[in-house]
Amino acid sequence: RGVQAHRLCPPRGAGSSLEPEERSMEAPAVPEEEEEEEEEAVPLSVAPGPVGCQLFGYVGIEAVLDQMKIKTMKTGFEFNIMVVGQSGLGKSTMVNTLFKSKVSRKSSQPGQEERIPKTVQLQSITHVIEEKGVKMKLTVTDTPGFGDQINNENCWDPIIKYINEQYERYLREEILITRKRKIPDTRVHGCVYFVPPTGHWLRPLDLEFMQRLSKIVNVVPVIAKADTLTLEERAEFKQRIQEDLKTHAISVYPQEDFDQDPEDRALNDRIREKIPFAVVGADQEHQVNGKRVLGRKTKWGIIEVENPAHCEFPLLRDLLIRSHLQDLKDITHNVHYESYRVRRLNESNRPG
């Protein structure tokens, strides 16, 4: 035993390899912060391989997509759109063209002459549209009388009031102790603003409206009845509108601040170059080269609304329905409604 003790306890100053090990058992050789960093850096799986766990057989994770699809087809979803513009710009026709059905206010009262009110009276019509088993509860809100008067001062107030009322209705349902499992969503997800095809600059009314409304709702400007302009006039008018929007710091949809994914940013950049869309609406079919197409018949031929060479209606339809419908709803809920909710709750928490 004496020999073993002599070997395990070398004289001081002799660099023994066992001495650091004995010290490491008594106190850590590195600071605690470094140990924590090292512990966090150690991965859960030390096995070499690509990022993620490699499965050795089929599990069925992708079936969650089928579950979401089946649930959506059973419950359906809601989409609320508002159209704003002067009378005679084809708002109702454009909505009918978008959804290829009679969903405008004109069709709600067949056989009766349409009378435009002298004030801005909002009219909402709700339809349930079904396509390939998917149901969509569509609500179209029209604004007859907007901008039709000689004095259009504060003509946007009823529109702002209506949008905020829908936010307030959703907020009241949300803060209930026992709330509904699915809150009815009447919030406006997108506002299509129809610019008259003057070929000049945006009117002060247009600038004031979009400046106010872009802060509380997704605004998509379009040039109405673009077939009244030549291709050169259309391009110049579009460039002037883009300059006006940039000069007055009006953020229309899709907003640059909300682009997160690089692919989404690239897609939205291409869309922003085309805004405002020069559109033509039509709800009548015509025979063209043996095919039935939607279009407007003139003395010089038929303007096909779904032909990209004739107008930019396909771009508007893809933006509102095929590519950005869910994004419109997400921005409405996460940005516009959230800012309204924070403002309302702060007001209710103020003393007195």
CSV table of C-alpha atoms in Angstrom, one decimal:
chain,number,residue,atom,x,y,z
A,1,ARG,CA,0.0,0.0,0.0
A,2,GLY,CA,2.9,2.4,0.7
A,3,VAL,CA,4.2,1.9,-2.8
A,4,GLN,CA,0.8,2.7,-4.3
A,5,ALA,CA,0.4,5.8,-2.2
A,6,HIS,CA,3.8,6.9,-3.3
A,7,ARG,CA,2.9,6.5,-6.9
A,8,LEU,CA,-0.5,8.3,-6.5
A,9,CYS,CA,1.0,11.3,-4.6
A,10,PRO,CA,4.0,12.6,-6.6
A,11,PRO,CA,6.0,15.5,-5.2
A,12,ARG,CA,4.8,19.1,-5.6
A,13,GLY,CA,6.1,20.7,-8.8
A,14,ALA,CA,6.2,17.5,-10.7
A,15,GLY,CA,3.6,17.8,-13.6
A,16,SER,CA,1.5,14.7,-13.0
A,17,SER,CA,-1.4,14.0,-15.4
A,18,LEU,CA,-3.5,12.7,-12.5
A,19,GLU,CA,-3.5,16.0,-10.6
A,20,PRO,CA,-5.8,17.9,-13.0
A,21,GLU,CA,-8.3,15.0,-12.9
A,22,GLU,CA,-8.4,15.1,-9.1
A,23,ARG,CA,-9.0,18.9,-9.2
A,24,SER,CA,-11.7,18.6,-11.8
A,25,MET,CA,-13.6,16.3,-9.4
A,26,GLU,CA,-13.5,19.0,-6.7
A,27,ALA,CA,-14.2,22.1,-8.7
A,28,PRO,CA,-15.0,22.7,-12.4
A,29,ALA,CA,-12.1,23.7,-14.6
A,30,VAL,CA,-14.2,26.1,-16.7
A,31,PRO,CA,-16.6,28.8,-15.6
A,32,GLU,CA,-20.3,28.1,-15.3
A,33,GLU,CA,-21.3,30.3,-18.2
A,34,GLU,CA,-19.0,28.4,-20.6
A,35,GLU,CA,-20.4,25.1,-19.3
A,36,GLU,CA,-24.0,26.3,-20.0
A,37,GLU,CA,-23.0,27.3,-23.5
A,38,GLU,CA,-21.3,24.0,-24.1
A,39,GLU,CA,-24.5,22.2,-22.8
A,40,GLU,CA,-26.7,24.2,-25.1
A,41,ALA,CA,-24.4,23.6,-28.1
A,42,VAL,CA,-24.6,19.8,-27.7
A,43,PRO,CA,-27.3,18.5,-30.1
A,44,LEU,CA,-29.9,16.1,-28.9
A,45,SER,CA,-28.8,13.6,-31.5
A,46,VAL,CA,-25.1,13.1,-32.0
A,47,ALA,CA,-25.6,10.6,-34.9
A,48,PRO,CA,-24.1,12.0,-38.2
A,49,GLY,CA,-26.6,12.8,-40.9
A,50,PRO,CA,-28.6,15.6,-42.5
A,51,VAL,CA,-30.7,18.0,-40.4
A,52,GLY,CA,-33.8,16.3,-39.1
A,53,CYS,CA,-34.6,12.7,-38.2
A,54,GLN,CA,-34.5,10.1,-41.0
A,55,LEU,CA,-37.4,7.8,-41.0
A,56,PHE,CA,-37.0,4.1,-41.7
A,57,GLY,CA,-40.5,3.6,-43.0
A,58,TYR,CA,-43.7,5.4,-43.9
A,59,VAL,CA,-45.3,7.1,-40.9
A,60,GLY,CA,-48.1,9.1,-42.6
A,61,ILE,CA,-47.2,12.7,-41.5
A,62,GLU,CA,-48.4,14.1,-44.8
A,63,ALA,CA,-51.9,12.9,-44.0
A,64,VAL,CA,-52.4,16.0,-41.9
A,65,LEU,CA,-52.8,17.9,-45.2
A,66,ASP,CA,-55.7,15.6,-46.1
A,67,GLN,CA,-57.2,16.1,-42.7
A,68,MET,CA,-57.0,19.9,-43.0
A,69,LYS,CA,-58.5,19.7,-46.5
A,70,ILE,CA,-61.4,17.5,-45.4
A,71,LYS,CA,-62.1,19.8,-42.4
A,72,THR,CA,-62.1,22.9,-44.6
A,73,MET,CA,-64.4,21.3,-47.1
A,74,LYS,CA,-66.9,20.4,-44.3
A,75,THR,CA,-66.9,23.8,-42.5
A,76,GLY,CA,-66.1,26.0,-45.4
A,77,PHE,CA,-64.5,29.5,-45.0
A,78,GLU,CA,-65.4,33.1,-45.1
A,79,PHE,CA,-64.2,35.9,-47.4
A,80,ASN,CA,-65.4,39.5,-47.2
A,81,ILE,CA,-64.7,42.0,-50.0
A,82,MET,CA,-65.6,45.6,-50.4
A,83,VAL,CA,-65.8,47.6,-53.6
A,84,VAL,CA,-65.5,51.4,-53.6
A,85,GLY,CA,-65.8,53.8,-56.5
A,86,GLN,CA,-68.0,56.2,-58.3
A,87,SER,CA,-71.2,55.1,-60.0
A,88,GLY,CA,-70.8,53.7,-63.5
A,89,LEU,CA,-67.3,52.3,-63.1
A,90,GLY,CA,-68.5,48.7,-63.3
A,91,LYS,CA,-68.1,47.6,-59.7
A,92,SER,CA,-71.0,45.2,-59.7
A,93,THR,CA,-70.0,43.8,-63.0
A,94,MET,CA,-66.5,43.3,-61.9
A,95,VAL,CA,-67.6,41.3,-58.8
A,96,ASN,CA,-69.8,39.1,-61.0
A,97,THR,CA,-66.8,38.5,-63.3
A,98,LEU,CA,-64.5,37.6,-60.4
A,99,PHE,CA,-66.7,34.9,-59.1
A,100,LYS,CA,-68.5,34.0,-62.3
A,101,SER,CA,-71.9,34.3,-60.7
A,102,LYS,CA,-74.5,36.9,-59.9
A,103,VAL,CA,-73.3,38.1,-56.5
A,104,SER,CA,-73.6,41.9,-56.9
A,105,ARG,CA,-76.4,44.1,-55.6
A,106,LYS,CA,-77.9,44.4,-59.0
A,107,SER,CA,-78.9,40.8,-59.1
A,108,SER,CA,-80.5,41.0,-55.6
A,109,GLN,CA,-83.5,42.9,-56.9
A,110,PRO,CA,-84.2,41.6,-60.4
A,111,GLY,CA,-86.8,43.5,-62.5
A,112,GLN,CA,-86.4,46.7,-60.4
A,113,GLU,CA,-84.6,49.8,-61.6
A,114,GLU,CA,-81.4,50.5,-59.6
A,115,ARG,CA,-81.5,53.8,-57.8
A,116,ILE,CA,-78.2,55.2,-56.6
A,117,PRO,CA,-78.7,56.8,-53.1
A,118,LYS,CA,-77.7,60.4,-52.6
A,119,THR,CA,-75.5,59.5,-49.7
A,120,VAL,CA,-73.0,56.7,-49.1
A,121,GLN,CA,-75.2,53.8,-47.9
A,122,LEU,CA,-73.3,50.6,-47.6
A,123,GLN,CA,-75.0,47.5,-48.9
A,124,SER,CA,-73.8,44.0,-48.0
A,125,ILE,CA,-74.9,40.8,-49.8
A,126,THR,CA,-73.9,37.4,-48.6
A,127,HIS,CA,-73.8,34.3,-50.9
A,128,VAL,CA,-72.5,30.7,-50.4
A,129,ILE,CA,-70.4,29.7,-53.4
A,130,GLU,CA,-69.4,26.0,-53.8
A,131,GLU,CA,-66.8,24.8,-56.2
A,132,LYS,CA,-65.5,21.2,-56.3
A,133,GLY,CA,-66.8,20.5,-52.8
A,134,VAL,CA,-65.3,23.7,-51.2
A,135,LYS,CA,-67.8,26.1,-49.8
A,136,MET,CA,-67.1,29.8,-49.4
A,137,LYS,CA,-69.3,32.3,-47.6
A,138,LEU,CA,-68.8,35.4,-49.7
A,139,THR,CA,-69.9,38.8,-48.5
A,140,VAL,CA,-69.8,41.7,-51.0
A,141,THR,CA,-70.1,45.2,-49.6
A,142,ASP,CA,-70.9,47.9,-52.1
A,143,THR,CA,-70.6,51.7,-51.5
A,144,PRO,CA,-73.1,53.4,-53.9
A,145,GLY,CA,-73.0,57.1,-53.8
A,146,PHE,CA,-69.3,57.3,-53.0
A,147,GLY,CA,-67.8,60.4,-54.7
A,148,ASP,CA,-71.0,61.2,-56.7
A,149,GLN,CA,-71.8,64.4,-54.9
A,150,ILE,CA,-70.5,67.9,-55.6
A,151,ASN,CA,-69.3,68.2,-52.1
A,152,ASN,CA,-67.6,64.9,-51.2
A,153,GLU,CA,-66.2,66.1,-47.8
A,154,ASN,CA,-65.9,63.3,-45.3
A,155,CYS,CA,-67.6,60.8,-47.7
A,156,TRP,CA,-65.3,58.1,-46.4
A,157,ASP,CA,-66.6,58.3,-42.8
A,158,PRO,CA,-69.4,55.7,-43.3
A,159,ILE,CA,-66.9,53.3,-44.9
A,160,ILE,CA,-64.4,53.7,-42.0
A,161,LYS,CA,-67.2,53.4,-39.5
A,162,TYR,CA,-68.4,50.2,-41.1
A,163,ILE,CA,-65.0,48.6,-41.1
A,164,ASN,CA,-64.4,49.5,-37.5
A,165,GLU,CA,-67.8,48.1,-36.6
A,166,GLN,CA,-66.9,44.7,-37.9
A,167,TYR,CA,-63.7,44.8,-35.9
A,168,GLU,CA,-65.7,45.8,-32.8
A,169,ARG,CA,-68.2,42.9,-33.4
A,170,TYR,CA,-65.4,40.4,-33.6
A,171,LEU,CA,-63.7,41.8,-30.5
A,172,ARG,CA,-66.9,41.6,-28.4
A,173,GLU,CA,-67.2,37.9,-29.3
A,174,GLU,CA,-63.6,37.3,-28.6
A,175,ILE,CA,-63.4,38.7,-25.1
A,176,LEU,CA,-66.5,36.8,-23.9
A,177,ILE,CA,-65.8,34.3,-21.0
A,178,THR,CA,-67.6,31.6,-22.8
A,179,ARG,CA,-67.2,32.4,-26.5
A,180,LYS,CA,-68.2,30.5,-29.6
A,181,ARG,CA,-66.0,27.8,-30.9
A,182,LYS,CA,-65.8,29.6,-34.3
A,183,ILE,CA,-66.4,33.3,-34.2
A,184,PRO,CA,-68.4,34.6,-37.2
A,185,ASP,CA,-66.0,36.7,-39.3
A,186,THR,CA,-67.5,39.8,-40.9
A,187,ARG,CA,-64.3,41.8,-41.1
A,188,VAL,CA,-63.4,43.3,-44.5
A,189,HIS,CA,-60.5,41.3,-45.8
A,190,GLY,CA,-59.9,43.3,-49.0
A,191,CYS,CA,-61.1,46.7,-50.4
A,192,VAL,CA,-60.9,47.1,-54.2
A,193,TYR,CA,-60.8,50.8,-55.0
A,194,PHE,CA,-61.9,51.7,-58.6
A,195,VAL,CA,-60.0,54.6,-60.1
A,196,PRO,CA,-61.7,56.5,-62.9
A,197,PRO,CA,-59.9,56.1,-66.2
A,198,THR,CA,-59.1,59.8,-66.6
A,199,GLY,CA,-55.6,59.2,-67.9
A,200,HIS,CA,-54.2,62.0,-65.7
A,201,TRP,CA,-53.3,62.1,-62.0
A,202,LEU,CA,-55.1,60.7,-59.0
A,203,ARG,CA,-57.8,63.0,-57.7
A,204,PRO,CA,-57.5,64.4,-54.2
A,205,LEU,CA,-60.5,62.3,-53.2
A,206,ASP,CA,-58.7,59.2,-54.3
A,207,LEU,CA,-55.5,60.1,-52.4
A,208,GLU,CA,-57.4,61.0,-49.3
A,209,PHE,CA,-59.4,57.8,-49.3
A,210,MET,CA,-56.5,55.4,-49.8
A,211,GLN,CA,-54.4,57.3,-47.3
A,212,ARG,CA,-57.0,56.8,-44.6
A,213,LEU,CA,-58.3,53.3,-45.5
A,214,SER,CA,-54.9,51.7,-46.1
A,215,LYS,CA,-54.2,52.0,-42.4
A,216,ILE,CA,-57.2,49.8,-41.4
A,217,VAL,CA,-57.8,47.5,-44.4
A,218,ASN,CA,-56.1,46.0,-47.4
A,219,VAL,CA,-56.6,48.4,-50.3
A,220,VAL,CA,-56.2,47.1,-53.9
A,221,PRO,CA,-56.4,49.9,-56.4
A,222,VAL,CA,-57.6,49.2,-60.0
A,223,ILE,CA,-58.1,51.3,-63.1
A,224,ALA,CA,-61.8,50.8,-64.0
A,225,LYS,CA,-62.9,50.4,-67.6
A,226,ALA,CA,-59.4,50.2,-68.9
A,227,ASP,CA,-60.7,49.6,-72.5
A,228,THR,CA,-61.4,53.3,-72.8
A,229,LEU,CA,-57.6,54.0,-72.7
A,230,THR,CA,-55.0,53.2,-75.3
A,231,LEU,CA,-52.1,51.0,-74.3
A,232,GLU,CA,-49.8,54.1,-74.2
A,233,GLU,CA,-52.3,56.0,-72.1
A,234,ARG,CA,-52.7,53.1,-69.8
A,235,ALA,CA,-49.0,52.7,-69.2
A,236,GLU,CA,-48.5,56.4,-68.5
A,237,PHE,CA,-51.6,56.6,-66.2
A,238,LYS,CA,-50.3,53.6,-64.2
A,239,GLN,CA,-46.9,55.1,-63.8
A,240,ARG,CA,-48.4,58.4,-62.6
A,241,ILE,CA,-50.5,56.5,-60.0
A,242,GLN,CA,-47.5,54.7,-58.8
A,243,GLU,CA,-45.7,58.0,-58.3
A,244,ASP,CA,-48.6,59.5,-56.5
A,245,LEU,CA,-48.8,56.5,-54.1
A,246,LYS,CA,-45.1,56.7,-53.4
A,247,THR,CA,-45.1,60.5,-52.9
A,248,HIS,CA,-48.0,60.4,-50.4
A,249,ALA,CA,-46.6,57.3,-48.6
A,250,ILE,CA,-49.8,55.2,-49.3
A,251,SER,CA,-49.1,51.5,-48.6
A,252,VAL,CA,-51.5,49.4,-50.8
A,253,TYR,CA,-51.7,45.7,-50.8
A,254,PRO,CA,-49.4,43.8,-50.9
A,255,GLN,CA,-47.4,45.8,-48.4
A,256,GLU,CA,-43.6,45.6,-48.4
A,257,ASP,CA,-43.4,45.6,-44.6
A,258,PHE,CA,-45.2,42.3,-44.3
A,259,ASP,CA,-43.0,40.3,-46.8
A,260,GLN,CA,-41.2,37.7,-44.7
A,261,ASP,CA,-40.2,34.9,-47.0
A,262,PRO,CA,-37.8,35.7,-49.9
A,263,GLU,CA,-40.0,33.9,-52.4
A,264,ASP,CA,-43.0,35.8,-51.3
A,265,ARG,CA,-41.1,39.1,-51.6
A,266,ALA,CA,-40.1,38.2,-55.1
A,267,LEU,CA,-43.7,37.4,-56.1
A,268,ASN,CA,-45.1,40.5,-54.4
A,269,ASP,CA,-42.4,42.7,-56.1
A,270,ARG,CA,-43.7,41.6,-59.5
A,271,ILE,CA,-47.3,42.3,-58.4
A,272,ARG,CA,-46.4,45.7,-57.1
A,273,GLU,CA,-44.9,46.6,-60.5
A,274,LYS,CA,-48.3,45.9,-62.1
A,275,ILE,CA,-50.5,47.8,-59.5
A,276,PRO,CA,-52.9,49.4,-60.2
A,277,PHE,CA,-54.4,46.7,-62.4
A,278,ALA,CA,-56.0,47.9,-65.6
A,279,VAL,CA,-59.2,45.8,-65.6
A,280,VAL,CA,-62.3,45.3,-67.7
A,281,GLY,CA,-65.4,43.6,-66.4
A,282,ALA,CA,-68.0,41.6,-68.3
A,283,ASP,CA,-70.8,39.2,-67.4
A,284,GLN,CA,-71.8,38.1,-70.9
A,285,GLU,CA,-70.3,35.3,-73.0
A,286,HIS,CA,-69.4,35.6,-76.6
A,287,GLN,CA,-68.3,33.1,-79.3
A,288,VAL,CA,-64.6,33.6,-80.2
A,289,ASN,CA,-62.8,31.1,-82.5
A,290,GLY,CA,-65.3,28.4,-81.4
A,291,LYS,CA,-64.9,29.1,-77.7
A,292,ARG,CA,-67.2,30.8,-75.2
A,293,VAL,CA,-65.4,33.6,-73.5
A,294,LEU,CA,-66.4,36.4,-71.2
A,295,GLY,CA,-66.0,39.8,-72.9
A,296,ARG,CA,-67.3,43.1,-74.1
A,297,LYS,CA,-68.5,43.4,-77.6
A,298,THR,CA,-67.5,46.6,-79.6
A,299,LYS,CA,-67.6,47.7,-83.2
A,300,TRP,CA,-63.9,46.7,-83.5
A,301,GLY,CA,-64.1,43.3,-81.9
A,302,ILE,CA,-64.6,41.5,-78.6
A,303,ILE,CA,-62.5,42.5,-75.5
A,304,GLU,CA,-61.8,39.3,-73.7
A,305,VAL,CA,-61.5,40.0,-69.9
A,306,GLU,CA,-59.6,36.8,-69.2
A,307,ASN,CA,-57.0,37.4,-72.0
A,308,PRO,CA,-53.8,39.0,-70.5
A,309,ALA,CA,-53.2,40.7,-73.8
A,310,HIS,CA,-56.5,42.7,-73.5
A,311,CYS,CA,-56.5,43.6,-69.8
A,312,GLU,CA,-55.1,42.7,-66.4
A,313,PHE,CA,-58.2,41.1,-64.9
A,314,PRO,CA,-56.5,37.7,-64.6
A,315,LEU,CA,-53.9,39.3,-62.3
A,316,LEU,CA,-56.6,40.8,-60.1
A,317,ARG,CA,-58.4,37.5,-59.9
A,318,ASP,CA,-55.2,35.6,-59.1
A,319,LEU,CA,-54.3,38.1,-56.4
A,320,LEU,CA,-57.7,38.1,-54.7
A,321,ILE,CA,-58.6,34.4,-55.0
A,322,ARG,CA,-56.0,32.0,-56.2
A,323,SER,CA,-52.7,33.2,-54.6
A,324,HIS,CA,-53.3,35.7,-51.9
A,325,LEU,CA,-56.8,35.0,-50.4
A,326,GLN,CA,-55.4,33.4,-47.2
A,327,ASP,CA,-52.7,36.1,-46.9
A,328,LEU,CA,-55.4,38.8,-47.1
A,329,LYS,CA,-57.2,37.2,-44.2
A,330,ASP,CA,-54.0,36.7,-42.2
A,331,ILE,CA,-52.9,40.3,-42.6
A,332,THR,CA,-56.5,41.5,-41.7
A,333,HIS,CA,-56.4,39.4,-38.5
A,334,ASN,CA,-52.7,39.8,-37.4
A,335,VAL,CA,-52.2,43.4,-38.4
A,336,HIS,CA,-55.3,45.5,-38.9
A,337,TYR,CA,-57.5,43.8,-36.4
A,338,GLU,CA,-54.7,43.5,-33.9
A,339,SER,CA,-53.9,47.2,-34.0
A,340,TYR,CA,-57.6,48.0,-33.5
A,341,ARG,CA,-57.8,45.5,-30.6
A,342,VAL,CA,-54.8,47.0,-28.9
A,343,ARG,CA,-56.2,50.5,-29.3
A,344,ARG,CA,-59.7,49.6,-27.9
A,345,LEU,CA,-58.3,47.7,-24.9
A,346,ASN,CA,-56.0,50.6,-24.1
A,347,GLU,CA,-59.0,52.9,-24.2
A,348,SER,CA,-61.0,50.7,-21.9
A,349,ASN,CA,-58.1,50.5,-19.4
A,350,ARG,CA,-57.7,54.2,-19.0
A,351,PRO,CA,-58.8,55.6,-15.6
A,352,GLY,CA,-62.0,57.6,-15.7
